[in-house]
Coordinates of C-alpha atoms in Angstrom, one line a residue:
M290 CA 118.5 100.6 95.6
G291 CA 121.5 102.2 94.0
K292 CA 122.1 103.1 90.5
S293 CA 124.7 100.6 90.0
K294 CA 122.5 97.9 91.4
Y295 CA 119.9 98.7 88.5
A296 CA 122.9 98.6 86.0
L297 CA 123.8 95.2 87.5
L298 CA 120.0 94.0 86.9
I299 CA 120.2 95.2 83.2
F300 CA 123.7 93.3 82.9
F301 CA 121.9 90.3 84.1
G302 CA 119.0 90.6 81.8
A303 CA 121.5 90.9 78.9
C304 CA 123.2 87.9 80.0
S305 CA 120.1 85.9 80.0
Y306 CA 119.3 87.0 76.5
G307 CA 122.7 85.8 75.4
I308 CA 121.8 82.3 77.2
L309 CA 118.7 82.5 75.1
T310 CA 120.5 82.8 71.8
A311 CA 122.2 79.2 72.2
V312 CA 119.0 77.4 73.6
V313 CA 117.2 78.9 70.2
K314 CA 120.0 77.5 68.0
V315 CA 119.6 74.2 69.6
A316 CA 115.7 74.3 68.9
I317 CA 116.3 75.3 65.6
E318 CA 118.8 72.3 65.2
A319 CA 115.9 70.0 66.3
G320 CA 113.8 71.3 63.3
Y321 CA 111.7 74.3 64.7
T322 CA 111.4 77.7 63.0
V323 CA 112.5 80.9 64.3
Q324 CA 108.8 82.0 64.2
E325 CA 107.8 78.9 66.0
I326 CA 110.5 79.3 68.8
T327 CA 110.0 82.8 69.2
G328 CA 106.2 82.8 69.2
S329 CA 106.2 79.9 71.7
Q330 CA 108.6 81.7 73.9
Y331 CA 106.4 84.6 73.9
L332 CA 103.4 82.8 74.7
F333 CA 105.2 80.7 77.8
S334 CA 106.5 83.9 79.0
F335 CA 103.1 85.8 79.0
L336 CA 101.4 82.8 80.4
A337 CA 104.0 82.7 83.6
L338 CA 103.6 86.3 84.2
L339 CA 99.7 86.1 84.0
I340 CA 99.4 83.1 86.4
L341 CA 101.8 85.7 89.0
F342 CA 99.5 88.7 88.2
P343 CA 97.0 88.6 90.9
F344 CA 99.8 88.2 93.3
F345 CA 102.1 91.0 92.6
Q346 CA 101.8 94.8 93.5
R347 CA 99.7 96.5 90.7
G348 CA 99.0 100.5 89.7
R349 CA 96.4 102.4 88.1
L350 CA 97.0 102.0 84.3
T351 CA 95.5 104.3 81.5
G352 CA 94.6 103.1 78.1
L353 CA 97.5 105.3 76.6
Q354 CA 100.1 103.8 79.0
A355 CA 98.9 100.4 78.3
L356 CA 99.1 101.1 74.4
Q357 CA 103.0 102.5 75.0
L358 CA 103.9 99.3 76.9
L359 CA 102.3 96.9 74.2
L360 CA 103.9 98.9 71.4
T361 CA 107.3 99.1 73.2
G362 CA 107.2 95.1 73.8
S363 CA 106.3 94.7 69.9
F364 CA 109.9 96.2 69.3
L365 CA 111.6 93.2 70.9
S366 CA 109.4 90.9 69.2
L367 CA 110.5 92.5 65.8
T368 CA 113.9 92.4 66.8
G369 CA 113.7 88.4 66.9
I370 CA 111.9 88.5 63.8
F371 CA 114.4 90.7 61.7
Y372 CA 117.7 88.9 63.5
G373 CA 116.0 85.7 62.4
L374 CA 115.6 86.8 59.1
S375 CA 119.2 88.4 58.9
L376 CA 120.8 84.9 60.1
K377 CA 118.8 83.2 57.2
E378 CA 120.4 85.4 54.3
N379 CA 124.0 85.9 55.8
P380 CA 126.6 84.4 58.3
A381 CA 125.9 84.8 61.8
S382 CA 129.2 86.8 62.4
V383 CA 128.0 89.4 60.0
S384 CA 124.2 89.4 61.4
V385 CA 125.7 90.0 64.8
V386 CA 127.6 92.7 64.1
L387 CA 124.8 94.2 62.5
L388 CA 122.6 93.7 65.7
F389 CA 125.0 95.4 68.0
Q390 CA 124.7 98.7 65.9
F391 CA 122.2 99.1 68.5
T392 CA 124.6 100.5 70.6
W393 CA 125.4 103.7 68.9
I394 CA 121.6 103.9 67.8
G395 CA 120.9 103.9 71.4
I396 CA 123.2 106.6 72.3
L397 CA 122.0 108.8 69.2
L398 CA 118.4 108.3 70.6
E399 CA 119.2 109.4 73.9
A400 CA 121.2 112.5 72.9
C401 CA 118.2 113.7 70.8
S402 CA 116.1 112.9 73.4
E403 CA 118.0 115.0 76.0
K404 CA 119.2 117.5 73.1
R405 CA 122.9 117.3 74.5
W406 CA 126.0 115.5 73.4
P407 CA 126.6 112.2 75.0
K408 CA 129.5 112.3 77.7
P409 CA 133.1 111.1 76.6
E410 CA 133.0 108.0 78.7
K411 CA 130.0 106.9 76.8
L412 CA 131.6 107.7 73.5
V413 CA 134.8 105.8 74.3
A414 CA 132.5 103.0 75.5
I415 CA 130.8 102.7 72.4
L416 CA 133.9 102.6 70.4
L417 CA 135.3 99.7 72.5
L418 CA 132.1 98.0 72.2
L419 CA 132.0 98.2 68.2
I420 CA 135.4 97.1 68.0
G421 CA 134.8 94.1 70.6
T422 CA 131.8 93.2 68.6
G423 CA 133.9 92.9 65.6
F424 CA 136.3 90.6 67.4
A425 CA 133.8 88.8 69.5
G426 CA 131.6 88.0 66.6
Q427 CA 134.8 86.8 64.1
F428 CA 133.6 89.4 61.6
S429 CA 135.7 89.7 58.6
L430 CA 135.7 92.2 55.4
K431 CA 136.6 89.3 53.4
G432 CA 133.6 88.2 51.3
I433 CA 131.7 91.0 52.3
G434 CA 130.5 91.8 48.6
E435 CA 128.9 88.6 48.8
L436 CA 126.4 89.6 51.4
E437 CA 122.8 89.4 50.6
P438 CA 121.3 92.9 50.8
A439 CA 118.2 92.1 52.4
G440 CA 120.0 90.1 55.0
V441 CA 121.8 93.5 55.6
I442 CA 118.8 95.3 55.9
Y443 CA 117.2 92.9 58.4
G444 CA 120.2 93.0 60.7
F445 CA 120.2 96.8 60.7
L446 CA 116.5 96.9 61.3
A447 CA 117.0 94.4 64.3
A448 CA 119.5 96.8 65.7
V449 CA 117.1 99.9 65.4
T450 CA 114.1 97.9 67.0
Y451 CA 116.2 96.7 69.9
A452 CA 117.5 100.2 70.2
L453 CA 114.0 101.4 70.4
F454 CA 112.9 98.7 72.9
I455 CA 115.8 100.0 75.4
F456 CA 114.7 103.4 75.0
F457 CA 111.2 103.1 75.4
T458 CA 111.3 100.6 78.3
G459 CA 112.5 103.4 80.4
K460 CA 109.9 105.9 79.1
A461 CA 106.8 103.9 78.8
A462 CA 104.6 104.0 82.4
P463 CA 107.5 104.3 84.3
K464 CA 106.4 104.7 87.7
L465 CA 104.1 101.6 87.5
P466 CA 105.5 98.3 89.3
G467 CA 108.2 96.2 87.4
L468 CA 106.2 93.1 87.2
Q469 CA 102.9 94.9 85.9
R470 CA 105.0 96.5 83.1
S471 CA 106.8 93.1 82.1
T472 CA 103.2 91.8 81.8
Y473 CA 102.1 94.2 79.0
L474 CA 105.6 94.3 77.4
T475 CA 105.4 90.5 76.9
F476 CA 101.8 90.6 75.8
G477 CA 102.9 93.1 73.2
G478 CA 105.4 91.1 71.9
L479 CA 102.9 88.0 72.1
L480 CA 100.4 89.9 69.9
L481 CA 102.8 91.0 67.3
M482 CA 103.9 87.2 67.1
I483 CA 100.3 86.2 66.6
L484 CA 99.6 88.8 63.9
T485 CA 102.8 88.3 62.0
T486 CA 102.6 84.5 62.0
S487 CA 98.6 84.0 61.9
A488 CA 99.0 82.3 65.2
Q489 CA 100.4 79.2 63.4
F490 CA 102.7 78.5 66.3
I491 CA 99.6 78.0 68.2
T492 CA 97.1 76.7 66.0
S493 CA 99.3 74.0 64.4
G494 CA 99.8 72.1 67.5
V495 CA 103.7 72.2 66.9
I496 CA 104.1 73.1 70.6
F497 CA 102.8 69.8 71.4
T498 CA 105.2 68.1 69.3
G499 CA 108.2 68.8 71.6
L500 CA 108.7 72.5 71.2
W501 CA 107.1 73.0 74.7
K502 CA 110.3 71.6 76.2
Y503 CA 112.1 74.4 74.3
A504 CA 109.5 77.0 75.1
L505 CA 109.9 76.3 78.7
I506 CA 113.6 77.1 78.7
T507 CA 113.3 80.0 76.1
G508 CA 110.3 81.7 77.9
F509 CA 112.3 81.4 81.0
F510 CA 115.3 83.2 79.7
A511 CA 113.2 85.7 77.7
V512 CA 110.9 86.9 80.7
L513 CA 114.0 87.3 83.1
P514 CA 115.6 90.3 80.9
I515 CA 112.0 91.7 80.1
I516 CA 111.4 91.9 84.0
C517 CA 114.9 93.3 84.7
F518 CA 114.5 95.7 82.1
A519 CA 111.2 96.7 83.3
F520 CA 112.5 97.1 87.0
S521 CA 115.6 99.1 86.1
S522 CA 115.4 101.2 82.7
P523 CA 113.1 103.8 84.2
K524 CA 116.1 104.3 86.9
L525 CA 118.8 104.7 84.4
D526 CA 119.4 106.9 81.4
S527 CA 118.7 105.1 78.2
G528 CA 122.6 105.3 77.0
L529 CA 123.7 103.6 80.1
T530 CA 121.4 101.1 79.7
T531 CA 122.1 100.3 76.0
I532 CA 125.8 100.1 76.7
V533 CA 125.4 97.9 79.7
S534 CA 122.9 95.6 77.3
S535 CA 126.0 95.0 75.0
A536 CA 126.8 92.3 77.7
E537 CA 124.4 89.8 75.7
L538 CA 127.2 89.2 73.1
P539 CA 130.1 87.9 75.4
A540 CA 127.2 85.8 77.3
S541 CA 126.1 84.3 74.0
I542 CA 129.4 83.2 73.2
I543 CA 130.3 81.6 76.6
A544 CA 126.6 79.9 76.3
A545 CA 127.8 78.8 72.9
L546 CA 130.8 77.2 74.4
V547 CA 129.2 75.6 77.2
I548 CA 125.8 74.4 75.6
L549 CA 126.8 74.1 71.9
H550 CA 130.2 73.0 72.7
E551 CA 131.7 75.5 69.8
S552 CA 135.1 76.7 69.4
F553 CA 136.3 79.7 71.1
S554 CA 139.2 81.7 69.8
T555 CA 141.7 84.3 70.9
G556 CA 140.0 87.0 68.7
Q557 CA 136.8 86.4 70.6
F558 CA 138.4 86.4 74.0
F559 CA 140.1 89.7 73.2
G560 CA 136.7 90.9 71.8
I561 CA 134.8 90.1 75.1
L562 CA 137.4 92.0 77.2
L563 CA 137.0 95.1 74.9
I564 CA 133.2 94.8 75.5
L565 CA 133.4 94.2 79.1
T566 CA 136.0 97.1 79.2
G567 CA 133.5 99.6 77.3
I568 CA 130.8 98.5 79.9
I569 CA 133.1 99.3 82.8
I570 CA 134.0 102.6 81.4
S571 CA 130.4 103.4 81.1
Q572 CA 129.9 103.0 84.8
L573 CA 132.1 106.1 85.3
S574 CA 128.9 108.2 84.6
F575 CA 128.1 107.1 88.1
A576 CA 130.5 109.7 89.6
P577 CA 129.1 112.3 91.5
S578 CA 130.9 115.0 89.5
H579 CA 129.5 113.9 86.0
N580 CA 126.1 112.2 86.6
K581 CA 123.0 114.3 87.3
Y582 CA 120.9 111.0 88.2
L583 CA 122.9 110.1 91.1
T584 CA 120.8 112.5 93.3
G585 CA 117.2 112.7 93.7

């Protein structure tokens, strides 16, 4: 499979996360909490992978590799928790702009890891992504002084943990089969949800009151990205994976338009175009004269 095909898998996974956001909003409107939705989502995702576990290829896993995968999975779970807390404190437009700071944070992590300055096409892509995020998220500086500091901190923490998830997904046990890695990543996220909520989303019985319907859908759209990232991240540099992951925002806006019947402005359309342009520009790193990853 060529490098561009791995990038396409990341793009597909990011779009799945975007659809997931709209479904989560529907579940919240139905009266369920972020913790209940996220916890049940991880539970159903893990159970689905566990059922498939005996049937897919597995490699030898050391205790250290298992720990690395579990910790990496917990970063994604933390992202959901921090983002939910940010949404409680501040408008969604502010929270989404804060979350999408993961783009430059991811590039910074890669630069520190590789000990080299990012390529020009990545810097241009990041600039377009940040501007596009502002338009797509309908961010405005008006009233910025009225923001809750806690919400801003939570939003930025969500960006940090998401960037860490993307970065370490490509580093933790990269030679293991993708589905095996996905199972441990998902289990890591589930463990964190159990620890932070005292497993109330399981013990309270709320899953059987109707939450299970949303959990089935969110679990499906949550496990798809994990599988896509688990398969593709080890094949791509983390900076490129970070940039392509920004497809989540356009997908979430389109999903909100279709599923939630939300309005769609010209500014959002312009923002989506900027984000997609940034993603396309990032693919210039596949050119043989630029990318050392093309060979080998």
